[in-house]
Coordinates of C-alpha atoms and ligand atoms in Angstrom, one line a residue:
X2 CA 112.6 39.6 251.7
X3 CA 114.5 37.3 253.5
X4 CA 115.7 35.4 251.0
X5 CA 117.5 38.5 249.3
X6 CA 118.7 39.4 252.5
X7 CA 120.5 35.4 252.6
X8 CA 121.5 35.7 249.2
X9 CA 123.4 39.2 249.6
X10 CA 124.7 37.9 252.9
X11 CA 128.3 39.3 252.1
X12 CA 127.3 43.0 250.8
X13 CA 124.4 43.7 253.3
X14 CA 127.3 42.9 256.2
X15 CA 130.0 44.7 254.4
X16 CA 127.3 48.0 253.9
X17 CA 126.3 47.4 257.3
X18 CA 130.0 47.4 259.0
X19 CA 131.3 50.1 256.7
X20 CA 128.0 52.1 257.1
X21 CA 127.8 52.2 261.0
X22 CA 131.8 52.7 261.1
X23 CA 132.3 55.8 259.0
X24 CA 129.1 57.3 260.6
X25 CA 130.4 56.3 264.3
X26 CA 134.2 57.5 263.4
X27 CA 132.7 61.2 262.2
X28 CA 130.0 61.7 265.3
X29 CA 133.0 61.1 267.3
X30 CA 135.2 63.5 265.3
X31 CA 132.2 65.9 265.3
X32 CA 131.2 65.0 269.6
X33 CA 134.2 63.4 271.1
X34 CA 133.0 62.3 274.7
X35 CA 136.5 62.1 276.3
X36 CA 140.3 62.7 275.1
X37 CA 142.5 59.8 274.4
X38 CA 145.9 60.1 274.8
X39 CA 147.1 57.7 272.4
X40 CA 147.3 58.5 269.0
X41 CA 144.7 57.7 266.7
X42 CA 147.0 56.6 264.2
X43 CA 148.7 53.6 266.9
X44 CA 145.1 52.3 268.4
X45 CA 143.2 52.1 265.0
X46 CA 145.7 50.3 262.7
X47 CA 146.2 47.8 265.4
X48 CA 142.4 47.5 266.5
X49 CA 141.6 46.9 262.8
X50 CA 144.1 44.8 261.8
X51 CA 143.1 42.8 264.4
X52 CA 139.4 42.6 262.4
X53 CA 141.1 41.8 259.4
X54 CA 143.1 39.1 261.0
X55 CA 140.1 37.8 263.0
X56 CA 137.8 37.8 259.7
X57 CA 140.4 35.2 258.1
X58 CA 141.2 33.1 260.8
X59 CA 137.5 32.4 261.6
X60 CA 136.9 31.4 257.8
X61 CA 139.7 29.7 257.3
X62 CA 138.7 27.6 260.9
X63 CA 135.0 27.1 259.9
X64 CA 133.3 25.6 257.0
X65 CA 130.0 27.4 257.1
X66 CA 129.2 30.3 258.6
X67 CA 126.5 30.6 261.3
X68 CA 123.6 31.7 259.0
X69 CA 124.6 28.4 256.7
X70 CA 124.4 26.4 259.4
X71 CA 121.0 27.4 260.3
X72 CA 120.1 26.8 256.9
X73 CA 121.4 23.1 257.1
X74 CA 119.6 22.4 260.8
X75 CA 116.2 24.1 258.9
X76 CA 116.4 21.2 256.1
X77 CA 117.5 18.7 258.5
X78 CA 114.9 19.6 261.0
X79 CA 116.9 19.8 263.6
X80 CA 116.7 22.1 267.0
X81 CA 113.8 23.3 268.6
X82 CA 112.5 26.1 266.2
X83 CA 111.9 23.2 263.9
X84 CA 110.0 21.1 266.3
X85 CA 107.7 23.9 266.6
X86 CA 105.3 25.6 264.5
X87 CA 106.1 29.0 265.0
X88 CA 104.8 32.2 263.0
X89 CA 108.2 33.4 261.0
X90 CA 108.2 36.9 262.9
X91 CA 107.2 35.7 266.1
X92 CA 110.6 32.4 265.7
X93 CA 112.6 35.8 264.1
X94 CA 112.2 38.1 267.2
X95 CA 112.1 35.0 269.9
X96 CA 115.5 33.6 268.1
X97 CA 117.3 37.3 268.4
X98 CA 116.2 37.8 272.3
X99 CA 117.7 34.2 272.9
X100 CA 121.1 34.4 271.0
X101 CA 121.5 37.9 273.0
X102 CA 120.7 36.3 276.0
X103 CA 123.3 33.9 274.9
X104 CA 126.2 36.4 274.2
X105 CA 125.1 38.0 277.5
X106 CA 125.6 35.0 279.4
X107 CA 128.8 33.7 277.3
X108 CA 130.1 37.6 278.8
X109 CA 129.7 36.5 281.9
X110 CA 131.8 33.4 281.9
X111 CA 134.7 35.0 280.1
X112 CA 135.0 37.7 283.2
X113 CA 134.9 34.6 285.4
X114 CA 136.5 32.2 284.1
X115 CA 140.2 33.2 284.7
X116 CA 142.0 31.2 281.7
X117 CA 139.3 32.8 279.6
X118 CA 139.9 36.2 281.0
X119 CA 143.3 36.4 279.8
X120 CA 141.7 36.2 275.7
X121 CA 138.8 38.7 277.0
X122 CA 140.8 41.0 278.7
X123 CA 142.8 42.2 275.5
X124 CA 139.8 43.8 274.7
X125 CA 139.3 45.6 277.9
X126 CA 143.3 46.5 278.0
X127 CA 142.6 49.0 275.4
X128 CA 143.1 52.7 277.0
X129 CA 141.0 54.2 275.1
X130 CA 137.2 53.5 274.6
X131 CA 136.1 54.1 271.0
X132 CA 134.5 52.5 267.9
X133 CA 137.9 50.4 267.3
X134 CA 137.4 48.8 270.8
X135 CA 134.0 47.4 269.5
X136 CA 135.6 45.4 267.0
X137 CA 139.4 44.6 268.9
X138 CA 138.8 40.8 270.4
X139 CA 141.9 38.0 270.6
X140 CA 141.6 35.5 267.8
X141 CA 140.5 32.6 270.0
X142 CA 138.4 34.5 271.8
X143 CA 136.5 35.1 268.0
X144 CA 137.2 31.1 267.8
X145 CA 135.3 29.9 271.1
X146 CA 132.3 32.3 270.5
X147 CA 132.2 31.0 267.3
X148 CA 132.3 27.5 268.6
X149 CA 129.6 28.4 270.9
X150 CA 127.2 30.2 268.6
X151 CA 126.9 27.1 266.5
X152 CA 126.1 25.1 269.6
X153 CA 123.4 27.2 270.1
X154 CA 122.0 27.1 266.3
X155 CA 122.3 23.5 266.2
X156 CA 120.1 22.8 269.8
X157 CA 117.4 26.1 268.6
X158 CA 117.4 25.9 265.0
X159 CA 116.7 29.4 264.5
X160 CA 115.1 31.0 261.3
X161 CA 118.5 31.6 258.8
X162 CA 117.6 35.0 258.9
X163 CA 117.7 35.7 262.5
X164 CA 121.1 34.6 262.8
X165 CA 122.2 37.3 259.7
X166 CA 120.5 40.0 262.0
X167 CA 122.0 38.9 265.2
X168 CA 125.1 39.2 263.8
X169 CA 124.5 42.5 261.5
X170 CA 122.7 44.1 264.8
X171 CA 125.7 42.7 267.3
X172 CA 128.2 44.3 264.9
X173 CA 126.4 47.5 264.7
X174 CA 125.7 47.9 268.4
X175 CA 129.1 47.0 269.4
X176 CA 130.6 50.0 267.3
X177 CA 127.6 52.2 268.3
X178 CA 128.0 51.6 272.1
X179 CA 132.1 51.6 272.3
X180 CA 131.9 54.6 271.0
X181 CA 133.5 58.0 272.2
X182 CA 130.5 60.2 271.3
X183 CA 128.6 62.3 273.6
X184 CA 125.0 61.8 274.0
X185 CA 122.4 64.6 276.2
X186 CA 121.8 62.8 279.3
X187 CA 118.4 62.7 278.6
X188 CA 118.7 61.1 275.1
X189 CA 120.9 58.5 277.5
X190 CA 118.6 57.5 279.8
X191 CA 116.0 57.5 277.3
X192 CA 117.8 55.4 274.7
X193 CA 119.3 52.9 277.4
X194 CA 116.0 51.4 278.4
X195 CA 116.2 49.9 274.9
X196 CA 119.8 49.1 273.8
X197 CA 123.7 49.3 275.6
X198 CA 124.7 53.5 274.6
X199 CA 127.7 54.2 275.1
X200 CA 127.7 55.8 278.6
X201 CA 126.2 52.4 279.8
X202 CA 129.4 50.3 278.1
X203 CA 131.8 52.6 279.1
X204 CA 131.3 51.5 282.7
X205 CA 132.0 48.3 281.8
X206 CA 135.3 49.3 280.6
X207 CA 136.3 51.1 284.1
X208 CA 139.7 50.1 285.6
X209 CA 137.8 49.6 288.9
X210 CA 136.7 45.7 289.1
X211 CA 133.4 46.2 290.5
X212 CA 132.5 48.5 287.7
X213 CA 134.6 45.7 285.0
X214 CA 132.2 42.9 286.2
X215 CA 129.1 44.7 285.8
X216 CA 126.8 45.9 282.1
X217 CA 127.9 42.9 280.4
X218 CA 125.0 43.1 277.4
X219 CA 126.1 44.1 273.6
X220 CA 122.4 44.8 272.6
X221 CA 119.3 44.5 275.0
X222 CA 119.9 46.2 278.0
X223 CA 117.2 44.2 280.0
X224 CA 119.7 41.6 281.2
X225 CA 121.8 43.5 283.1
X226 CA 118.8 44.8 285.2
X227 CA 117.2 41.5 285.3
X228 CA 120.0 39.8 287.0
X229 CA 121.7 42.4 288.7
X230 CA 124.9 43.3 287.4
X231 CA 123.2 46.5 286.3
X232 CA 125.8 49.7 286.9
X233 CA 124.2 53.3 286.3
X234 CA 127.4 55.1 285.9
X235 CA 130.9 55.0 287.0
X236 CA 132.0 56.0 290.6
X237 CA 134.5 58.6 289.0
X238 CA 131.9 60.1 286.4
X239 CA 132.9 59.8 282.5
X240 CA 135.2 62.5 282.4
X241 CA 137.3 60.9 285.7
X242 CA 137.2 57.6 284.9
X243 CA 139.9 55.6 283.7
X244 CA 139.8 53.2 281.1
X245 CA 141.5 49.8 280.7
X246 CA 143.1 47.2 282.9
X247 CA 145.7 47.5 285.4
X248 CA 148.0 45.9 283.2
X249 CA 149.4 46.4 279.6
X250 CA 148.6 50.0 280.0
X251 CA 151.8 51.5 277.4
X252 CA 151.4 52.6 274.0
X253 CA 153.8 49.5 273.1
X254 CA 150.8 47.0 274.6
X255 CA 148.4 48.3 272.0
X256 CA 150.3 46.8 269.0
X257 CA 148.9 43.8 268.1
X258 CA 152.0 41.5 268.5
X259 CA 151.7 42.9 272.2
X260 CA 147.8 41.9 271.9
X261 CA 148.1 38.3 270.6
X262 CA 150.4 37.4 273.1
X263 CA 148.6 39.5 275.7
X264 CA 146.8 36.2 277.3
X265 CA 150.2 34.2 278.3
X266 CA 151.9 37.6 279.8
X267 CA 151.3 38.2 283.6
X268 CA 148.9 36.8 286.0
X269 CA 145.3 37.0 284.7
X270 CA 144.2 39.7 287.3
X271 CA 146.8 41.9 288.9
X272 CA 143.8 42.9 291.8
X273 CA 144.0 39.0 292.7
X274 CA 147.8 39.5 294.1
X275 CA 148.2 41.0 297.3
X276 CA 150.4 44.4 297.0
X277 CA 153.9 42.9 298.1
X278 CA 153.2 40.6 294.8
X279 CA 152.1 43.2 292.8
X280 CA 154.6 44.1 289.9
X281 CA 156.6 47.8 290.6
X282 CA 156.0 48.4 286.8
X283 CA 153.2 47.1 284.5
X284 CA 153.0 50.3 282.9
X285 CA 156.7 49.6 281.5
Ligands
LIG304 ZN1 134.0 42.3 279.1
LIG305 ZN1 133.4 46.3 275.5

């Protein structure tokens, strides 16, 4: 099976993304979990030319994908799933927990990290929280993540196959837990002892830091809990919350000139100024 899955690589992502898309875009048409102000129209033509732009750039930048890569360190023998002997289901589900561990922990560094901040933070500047937001990330952003995933294939070797469903279950759980549907409470707490939902995410894209720096996992849940940056639910309940930064807050900000150039423009955290420092307008 796996090697159908390898040899379809392009169409089974391309189902996948267009599949989980359409059906997240109508739940949220059907259960909208909050109102966005800004139209529609603005925020998903930017957030998805973004993806379009971000697709070319990364294969235009890399030779091989991920997946061909783990192909090419599976010949070679090189990395640690290729020192052992492993069963292929037990190396499969082993090699997804790690490379979600992985993104967890890569997470973590861009909120800390200020110069890698400014990249991440385009995709928390987004005022409202929704599918689109899943998929809106800066360029380089794509580009060091990239640079970092292959660093981790080359040192684990992982089964070719795990890395396709990493990256088709990454996908699909970004869009599923960015988005603005509404899910019974009890189906929430339920659901989020297994994988990020939406509720859980959302926190993570509150205005108020404390909430910003915590819920960092995509996928797995565990992580968060098991480290303690774990936040139930926000301070100001879904409904109150706000979403986004301090800064870039305008409908201009969310056009994707405004985005690309989002890291070089103000200081990388408008909390780390004291208030005399503090812009009058950053809402201009
Ligand atoms: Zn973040
Ligand atoms: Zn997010």
């Amino acid at each position: 099976m796996s090697g159908t899955l390898l040899a379809n690589e392009p169409v089974v992502r391309m189902v996948f993304f267009l599949g989980v898309l359409g059906a997240m875009a109508i739940w949220e048409l059907s259960a909208p979990r909050r109102r966005i102000e800004i139209p529609r129209v603005v925020r998903w033509t930017n957030n998805l030319g973004m993806v379009v732009l971000d697709t070319l750039i990364v294969r235009f930048t890399y030779p091989v994908a991920a997946v061909g890569l783990a192909l090419l360190a599976d010949q070679k023998g090189w990395g640690l799933f290729n020192m052992i002997d492993a069963p292929d289901w037990l190396a499969i589900v082993l090699a997804v927990v790690l490379l979600d561990l992985a993104i967890y922990l890569q997470h973590v560094l861009f909120h800390a990290v200020p110069a890698l901040w400014r990249l991440h933070r385009m995709h928390h500047a987004d005022v409202g929280f929704d599918v689109t937001t899943g998929l809106r990330f800066h360029p380089l952003e794509i580009l060091i993540s990239m640079a970092i995933k292959m660093g981790l294939v080359l040192a684990l070797g992982p089964p070719a196959v795990a890395v396709l469903v990493f990256e088709i279950l990454l996908n699909a759980t970004a869009m599923f837990n960015h988005s603005n549907i509404h899910l019974p409470a009890k189906v929430d707490r339920v659901l989020r002892l297994f994988v990020v939902t939406p509720d859980m995410h959302r926190v993570h894209h509150s205005v108020d830091r404390r909430e910003t720096d915590s819920n960092y996992g995509f996928n797995l849940p565990w992580w968060d809990r098991l480290l303690g940056t774990y936040v139930a639910q926000p301070r100001q309940g879904h409904e109150g919350m706000t979403i986004g930064i301090e800064q870039f807050r305008s409908r201009r900000d969310q056009w994707m000139d405004r985005l690309l150039l989002q890291p070089l423009r103000g200081p990388a955290r408008v909390s780390d100024l004291c208030d005399k420092e503090r812009p009058d307008n950053q809402t201009g």
